[in-house]
Coordinates of C-alpha atoms and ligand atoms in Angstrom, one line a residue:
M686 CA -38.8 -207.0 117.0
A687 CA -40.4 -203.6 116.7
P688 CA -43.8 -202.9 118.4
G689 CA -46.5 -204.6 116.4
G690 CA -44.2 -207.4 115.1
G691 CA -42.1 -205.4 112.6
V692 CA -38.4 -205.9 112.5
E693 CA -36.8 -203.1 114.4
T694 CA -33.1 -202.3 114.6
G695 CA -31.3 -199.2 115.5
S696 CA -27.7 -198.7 116.5
P697 CA -27.4 -199.6 120.2
G698 CA -25.1 -196.7 121.1
G699 CA -26.2 -194.4 118.3
N700 CA -28.5 -191.4 118.2
V701 CA -31.7 -193.3 117.2
S702 CA -34.3 -190.7 116.6
D703 CA -38.0 -191.0 116.2
F704 CA -37.5 -190.8 112.4
E705 CA -38.3 -194.2 111.1
T706 CA -36.6 -195.5 107.9
L707 CA -37.3 -198.6 105.9
M708 CA -34.8 -200.7 103.9
F709 CA -36.4 -203.3 101.6
S710 CA -33.3 -205.5 101.0
P711 CA -29.8 -205.6 102.4
M712 CA -27.6 -202.7 101.5
P713 CA -23.8 -202.4 102.1
P714 CA -22.9 -202.7 105.9
L715 CA -21.7 -199.1 105.9
V716 CA -25.2 -198.0 104.8
V717 CA -27.1 -200.2 107.2
E718 CA -25.0 -199.1 110.1
G719 CA -25.1 -195.4 109.1
V720 CA -28.9 -195.3 108.6
A721 CA -29.4 -197.2 111.9
A722 CA -27.2 -194.6 113.6
C723 CA -29.3 -191.7 112.5
S724 CA -32.8 -193.1 112.5
R725 CA -34.8 -196.1 113.6
L726 CA -34.2 -198.6 110.9
H727 CA -36.6 -201.3 109.8
K728 CA -34.9 -204.1 107.8
L729 CA -37.8 -205.5 105.8
W730 CA -35.9 -208.6 104.6
E731 CA -35.7 -209.9 108.1
A732 CA -39.5 -209.8 108.6
A733 CA -41.1 -213.2 108.7
D734 CA -44.3 -211.8 107.1
K735 CA -43.2 -208.8 104.9
E736 CA -46.7 -207.8 103.9
K737 CA -48.0 -207.8 107.5
T738 CA -44.9 -205.9 108.7
L739 CA -45.3 -203.3 105.9
A740 CA -48.9 -202.7 106.7
E741 CA -48.1 -202.2 110.3
I742 CA -45.1 -199.9 109.9
A743 CA -46.1 -198.0 106.7
P744 CA -47.8 -195.0 108.5
R745 CA -44.7 -194.4 110.6
I746 CA -42.1 -194.6 107.8
R747 CA -40.6 -191.2 106.9
G748 CA -37.5 -192.3 105.0
I749 CA -36.6 -195.1 102.6
A750 CA -33.0 -196.2 101.8
T751 CA -32.9 -198.2 98.6
G752 CA -30.8 -199.2 95.6
G753 CA -28.4 -201.9 94.6
G754 CA -30.9 -204.3 93.1
H755 CA -32.9 -201.8 91.0
A756 CA -36.2 -203.2 92.5
K757 CA -38.9 -200.9 91.2
V758 CA -40.0 -198.1 93.6
D759 CA -43.0 -196.9 91.7
G760 CA -46.0 -194.7 92.7
D761 CA -47.9 -197.8 93.9
M762 CA -45.1 -198.6 96.3
L763 CA -44.4 -195.0 97.4
G764 CA -48.2 -194.5 97.9
R765 CA -48.2 -197.1 100.7
F766 CA -46.3 -194.7 103.0
P767 CA -48.6 -191.7 103.7
N768 CA -45.9 -189.9 105.8
L769 CA -42.9 -190.6 103.6
E770 CA -40.5 -187.6 103.2
I771 CA -37.3 -188.9 101.6
V772 CA -36.1 -191.7 99.4
S773 CA -32.3 -192.0 99.6
S774 CA -31.1 -194.1 96.7
F775 CA -27.7 -195.8 96.2
G776 CA -26.4 -195.1 92.6
V777 CA -26.5 -192.1 90.4
G778 CA -29.1 -193.6 88.0
Y779 CA -32.6 -193.7 89.6
D780 CA -34.7 -194.9 86.7
H781 CA -36.1 -197.6 89.1
I782 CA -37.8 -194.9 91.2
D783 CA -40.8 -192.9 90.0
A784 CA -39.2 -189.6 90.9
G785 CA -41.9 -187.6 89.1
W786 CA -44.6 -189.2 91.3
A787 CA -42.4 -188.5 94.4
G788 CA -42.0 -184.8 93.4
K789 CA -45.8 -184.4 92.9
H790 CA -46.3 -185.8 96.4
G791 CA -43.7 -183.8 98.2
I792 CA -41.3 -186.6 98.7
V793 CA -37.6 -185.8 98.0
V794 CA -35.5 -188.4 96.1
T795 CA -31.7 -188.3 96.4
N796 CA -29.0 -190.2 94.4
T797 CA -25.2 -190.5 94.6
P798 CA -23.8 -188.3 91.8
D799 CA -20.1 -187.4 91.1
V800 CA -18.5 -189.7 93.6
L801 CA -18.4 -192.4 90.9
N802 CA -17.5 -190.4 87.9
D803 CA -13.8 -191.5 87.7
E804 CA -14.6 -195.1 88.5
V805 CA -17.2 -195.5 85.8
A806 CA -15.0 -193.6 83.3
D807 CA -12.1 -196.0 84.1
T808 CA -14.4 -199.0 83.6
T809 CA -15.6 -197.5 80.3
F810 CA -12.1 -197.2 79.0
G811 CA -11.3 -200.7 80.2
L812 CA -14.3 -202.0 78.4
M813 CA -13.5 -200.0 75.3
L814 CA -9.9 -201.2 75.2
C815 CA -11.1 -204.8 75.7
A816 CA -13.7 -204.6 72.9
V817 CA -11.4 -202.8 70.5
R818 CA -8.2 -204.8 71.2
Q819 CA -10.1 -208.0 72.0
L820 CA -8.1 -208.4 75.2
P821 CA -10.3 -211.0 77.0
Q822 CA -10.2 -213.1 73.8
A823 CA -6.4 -212.8 73.7
D824 CA -6.3 -213.9 77.3
R825 CA -8.5 -216.9 76.5
Y826 CA -6.2 -217.6 73.5
V827 CA -3.1 -217.9 75.7
R828 CA -4.9 -220.1 78.3
A829 CA -6.2 -222.4 75.6
G830 CA -2.6 -223.0 74.5
N831 CA -3.1 -221.5 71.1
W832 CA -0.2 -219.1 71.0
P833 CA 2.5 -221.7 70.1
K834 CA 0.4 -222.7 67.1
A835 CA -0.1 -219.2 65.6
P836 CA 0.0 -215.5 66.7
F837 CA -3.2 -213.9 67.9
P838 CA -4.9 -212.1 65.0
L839 CA -4.4 -208.4 64.6
T840 CA -7.2 -206.3 66.0
A841 CA -8.9 -202.9 65.5
S842 CA -7.2 -199.9 67.2
L843 CA -8.0 -196.8 69.1
R844 CA -5.5 -194.9 66.9
G845 CA -7.2 -192.2 64.9
R846 CA -10.6 -193.1 66.2
T847 CA -13.4 -190.6 67.0
L848 CA -15.4 -191.2 70.2
G849 CA -19.1 -190.4 70.1
I850 CA -20.5 -189.8 73.6
L851 CA -24.2 -190.2 74.0
G852 CA -24.9 -188.2 77.1
L853 CA -22.2 -185.7 77.9
G854 CA -23.1 -185.4 81.6
R855 CA -20.9 -185.8 84.7
I856 CA -19.6 -189.2 83.7
G857 CA -19.7 -188.5 79.9
R858 CA -17.4 -185.5 80.5
T859 CA -15.1 -187.6 82.6
I860 CA -14.9 -190.2 79.8
A861 CA -14.3 -187.3 77.3
R862 CA -11.2 -186.1 79.3
R863 CA -9.7 -189.6 79.3
A864 CA -10.4 -189.9 75.5
E865 CA -8.5 -186.6 75.0
A866 CA -5.5 -188.1 76.8
F867 CA -5.7 -191.1 74.5
G868 CA -5.5 -188.7 71.5
M869 CA -9.0 -189.4 70.4
K870 CA -11.4 -186.8 68.9
V871 CA -14.6 -186.4 70.9
I872 CA -18.1 -185.6 69.6
Y873 CA -21.4 -185.9 71.5
H874 CA -25.2 -185.9 71.4
G875 CA -27.7 -184.9 74.1
R876 CA -31.0 -183.1 74.0
R877 CA -29.2 -179.8 73.6
P878 CA -25.7 -178.5 72.8
Q879 CA -23.6 -177.5 75.8
D880 CA -22.0 -174.0 75.4
D881 CA -19.0 -174.8 77.6
A882 CA -18.2 -178.2 75.9
P883 CA -15.2 -178.1 73.6
Y884 CA -16.6 -180.9 71.4
L885 CA -18.7 -181.0 68.3
Y886 CA -22.5 -181.4 69.0
F887 CA -24.8 -183.7 66.9
P888 CA -28.6 -183.1 67.2
T889 CA -29.4 -186.8 66.6
A890 CA -28.1 -190.1 67.9
A891 CA -27.9 -191.4 64.3
G892 CA -25.9 -188.4 63.2
L893 CA -23.5 -188.9 66.1
A894 CA -23.2 -192.6 65.2
R895 CA -22.5 -191.8 61.6
S896 CA -19.6 -189.5 62.5
C897 CA -17.9 -191.6 65.1
D898 CA -16.0 -194.9 65.3
I899 CA -16.8 -195.8 68.9
L900 CA -20.2 -194.9 70.4
V901 CA -20.5 -194.8 74.2
A902 CA -23.9 -194.6 75.8
I903 CA -23.9 -192.9 79.2
T904 CA -27.3 -191.3 79.5
P905 CA -29.9 -192.0 82.2
G906 CA -32.3 -194.9 81.7
G907 CA -36.1 -194.7 81.7
P908 CA -38.8 -194.0 79.1
E909 CA -37.1 -190.9 77.7
T910 CA -34.0 -192.7 76.5
K911 CA -35.7 -196.1 75.8
H912 CA -34.1 -197.6 72.6
L913 CA -32.2 -194.4 71.8
V914 CA -29.7 -196.8 70.3
N915 CA -31.9 -198.7 67.8
A916 CA -31.3 -200.5 64.5
D917 CA -30.9 -197.2 62.5
V918 CA -28.3 -195.9 64.9
L919 CA -26.3 -199.2 64.8
E920 CA -26.5 -199.2 61.0
A921 CA -25.2 -195.6 61.0
L922 CA -22.3 -196.7 63.3
G923 CA -21.3 -199.0 60.5
P924 CA -19.3 -202.2 60.0
N925 CA -16.1 -200.9 61.7
G926 CA -18.1 -199.3 64.5
I927 CA -17.9 -200.3 68.1
F928 CA -20.8 -199.8 70.6
I929 CA -20.1 -199.5 74.4
N930 CA -23.1 -199.4 76.8
V931 CA -22.4 -198.3 80.3
A932 CA -25.7 -196.4 80.7
R933 CA -28.7 -198.7 81.1
G934 CA -29.8 -201.8 79.2
S935 CA -33.0 -199.9 78.2
V936 CA -31.1 -197.3 76.3
C937 CA -30.3 -199.8 73.6
D938 CA -32.7 -202.1 71.7
Q939 CA -31.0 -205.3 72.7
D940 CA -32.7 -207.4 69.9
A941 CA -31.5 -204.9 67.3
L942 CA -28.0 -205.0 68.8
I943 CA -27.9 -208.8 68.7
A944 CA -29.0 -208.7 65.1
A945 CA -26.4 -206.0 64.2
L946 CA -23.6 -208.0 65.8
R947 CA -24.8 -211.3 64.2
D948 CA -25.0 -209.7 60.8
R949 CA -21.7 -207.8 61.2
K950 CA -23.5 -204.5 60.8
I951 CA -21.1 -203.3 63.5
L952 CA -17.7 -204.6 64.4
T953 CA -18.2 -205.4 68.1
A954 CA -19.7 -204.2 71.4
G955 CA -18.7 -203.9 75.0
L956 CA -21.6 -204.1 77.4
D957 CA -21.9 -203.5 81.2
V958 CA -25.7 -203.2 81.2
Y959 CA -28.6 -205.3 79.8
A960 CA -32.3 -205.2 79.3
D961 CA -33.1 -207.7 82.0
E962 CA -30.3 -207.9 84.5
P963 CA -28.8 -210.2 85.6
N964 CA -30.0 -212.2 82.7
V965 CA -27.8 -211.9 79.6
P966 CA -29.2 -213.3 76.4
K967 CA -27.7 -216.6 75.2
E968 CA -27.1 -215.0 71.8
L969 CA -24.7 -212.4 73.3
I970 CA -23.0 -215.0 75.5
E971 CA -22.3 -217.2 72.5
M972 CA -20.7 -214.4 70.5
E973 CA -17.0 -214.6 70.8
H974 CA -16.3 -211.1 69.6
V975 CA -18.3 -209.1 72.2
V976 CA -17.1 -208.2 75.7
L977 CA -19.6 -208.6 78.5
L978 CA -19.3 -207.2 82.1
P979 CA -21.8 -207.8 84.9
H980 CA -22.8 -204.1 85.6
V981 CA -19.5 -203.3 87.4
G982 CA -19.1 -199.7 86.3
S983 CA -18.8 -198.3 89.8
G984 CA -17.8 -201.7 91.4
T985 CA -14.8 -201.0 93.6
K986 CA -14.8 -200.9 97.3
H987 CA -13.5 -197.3 97.3
T988 CA -16.3 -196.0 95.2
R989 CA -19.2 -198.1 96.5
D990 CA -18.1 -196.9 100.0
A991 CA -18.3 -193.3 98.8
M992 CA -21.7 -193.9 97.3
G993 CA -23.0 -195.6 100.5
Q994 CA -21.7 -192.7 102.6
L995 CA -23.6 -190.3 100.4
V996 CA -26.8 -192.4 100.9
V997 CA -26.3 -192.0 104.7
D998 CA -25.2 -188.4 104.6
N999 CA -28.3 -187.4 102.6
L1000 CA -30.6 -189.0 105.2
R1001 CA -28.6 -187.6 108.1
S1002 CA -28.7 -184.1 106.7
F1003 CA -32.4 -184.3 106.0
I1004 CA -33.3 -185.7 109.4
S1005 CA -31.3 -183.0 111.1
G1006 CA -33.3 -180.3 109.2
R1007 CA -30.4 -179.2 106.9
G1008 CA -32.1 -180.6 103.8
P1009 CA -31.0 -183.3 101.4
L1010 CA -27.4 -183.0 99.9
T1011 CA -28.1 -184.3 96.4
P1012 CA -31.8 -184.2 95.5
V1013 CA -32.6 -185.3 91.9
A1014 CA -34.0 -182.9 89.3
E1015 CA -37.6 -184.0 89.7
T1016 CA -37.6 -183.3 93.4
P1017 CA -35.9 -180.0 93.9
W1018 CA -35.3 -178.8 97.5
P1019 CA -37.1 -177.2 99.2
A1020 CA -39.8 -179.5 98.0
T1021 CA -43.4 -178.6 97.3
R1022 CA -45.2 -180.1 100.3
R1023 CA -47.9 -182.7 99.9
A1024 CA -51.0 -181.2 98.2
S1025 CA -53.3 -183.9 99.4
Ligands
NAP2057 P1 -25.9 -186.8 84.1 O1 -24.8 -185.9 84.6 O2 -27.3 -186.4 84.4 O3 -25.7 -186.9 82.5 C1 -26.6 -187.5 81.7 C2 -26.4 -187.0 80.3 O4 -27.4 -187.6 79.5 C3 -26.7 -185.5 80.2 O5 -25.6 -185.0 79.5 C4 -27.9 -185.4 79.4 O6 -27.7 -184.3 78.5 C5 -28.0 -186.7 78.6 N1 -29.4 -187.0 78.4 C6 -30.4 -187.1 79.2 N2 -31.6 -187.5 78.6 C7 -31.3 -187.6 77.3 C8 -32.0 -188.0 76.2 N3 -33.3 -188.2 76.3 N4 -31.4 -188.0 75.0 C9 -30.1 -187.7 74.9 N5 -29.3 -187.4 76.0 C10 -29.9 -187.3 77.2 O7 -25.7 -188.3 84.7 P2 -24.4 -189.1 85.0 O8 -24.1 -188.8 86.5 O9 -23.3 -188.7 84.0 O10 -24.9 -190.6 84.9 C11 -25.4 -191.0 83.6 C12 -26.0 -192.4 83.7 O11 -25.0 -193.4 83.7 C13 -26.8 -192.8 85.0 O12 -28.1 -192.2 85.0 C14 -26.8 -194.3 84.9 O13 -27.9 -194.7 84.1 C15 -25.5 -194.6 84.2 N6 -24.5 -195.2 85.1 C16 -24.1 -196.5 84.9 C17 -23.2 -197.0 85.7 C18 -22.7 -198.4 85.5 O14 -22.3 -199.1 86.5 N7 -22.7 -199.0 84.3 C19 -22.7 -196.3 86.8 C20 -23.1 -195.0 87.0 C21 -24.0 -194.5 86.1 P3 -28.9 -183.3 78.1 O15 -29.6 -182.9 79.4 O16 -28.3 -182.2 77.4 O17 -29.8 -184.1 77.2
8YV2058 C1 -24.5 -198.9 90.7 C2 -25.1 -197.5 88.7 O1 -23.8 -200.1 90.7 O2 -24.9 -195.5 89.9 C3 -25.5 -196.2 89.0 O3 -26.4 -195.6 88.3 O4 -25.6 -198.1 87.7 C4 -24.1 -198.2 89.5 O5 -23.1 -197.3 90.0 C5 -26.0 -199.3 90.8 O6 -26.8 -198.2 90.8 C6 -26.2 -199.9 92.2 O7 -27.1 -200.8 92.0

């Protein structure tokens, strides 16, 4: 136990400094060990009385390592740590953290960009192929012993299809390159056209949906992109259209999506993310023609290790005075120090 009853750890043989870091819930072992090796780590989940422990250690906490469960890290939470300097988050998306609040209070937030681009793009293509070619359904068909009775019905195809990418960022561009290799035409929407992108730009999500066959959402989550894919966009995608969501559940109006699938306003969907994870609505589960994944876009050992290492490296670099490696846009480095 740490002085005052908190749960204290620290790598026995490591360089445990006087920089104190908090972890709310268990993170991958590589992260726990790495953070404990470069700082004095408090594992909140091991505390008998979490509130009491938090109150005791809060003034000493200078770093937070978080992510994995998307528990909200809002201004109220961050405000409990008067000497907080850095939040190192696991995952490229950080919509669960109020980075704007952090920036205004001189706290740097880091995420794990780029190391997962290929993995998420691979998953997107797997999901897209599954949804278009109905591969999980075909697998179920064989297992149910239906093949000897009749051939599996013909499906839609990727041939001659246009891929609409909603969010042509690091992952969006990686998806686009794979689509080119598949012989697909690529078009995109974002808040602005990108001069160096060799794809046609559409100024609205509905315009993009109207001009593509398969719409892939891969924007950040959060209030700015909330329900970017709504009933109008799904209507524009049309009855042969396929929607793939690998962004965040909040990017799509889930009720509108369920209605569009039910009423066959679109052909099908492949989803990796949902409005209230890990809860998936019964309506979606009961729909035979949709493909549902449990948020596994980056879910391989290789890529999760790379993400975890970046969480540790950001903290280690910051603690040693070299600054964060991958600060998010809202908390550029060097940060504006605390005004109050
Ligand atoms: P990124 O490089 O920042 O790209 C995000 C793209 O979204 C940018 O091209 C941006 O273009 C566009 N965008 C941002 N706000 C927008 C808005 N309001 N309307 C339309 N477009 C908007 O991020 P990334 O590294 O590619 O990651 C993207 C997201 O993927 C993450 O934030 C996360 O939510 C999700 N993700 C999911 C998984 C998974 O497991 N399913 C894994 C990794 C990431 P403009 O700036 O031009 O608008
Ligand atoms: C992670 C993700 O699985 O990076 C992201 O934004 O959605 C996934 O790669 C998730 O963040 C970890 O909880």
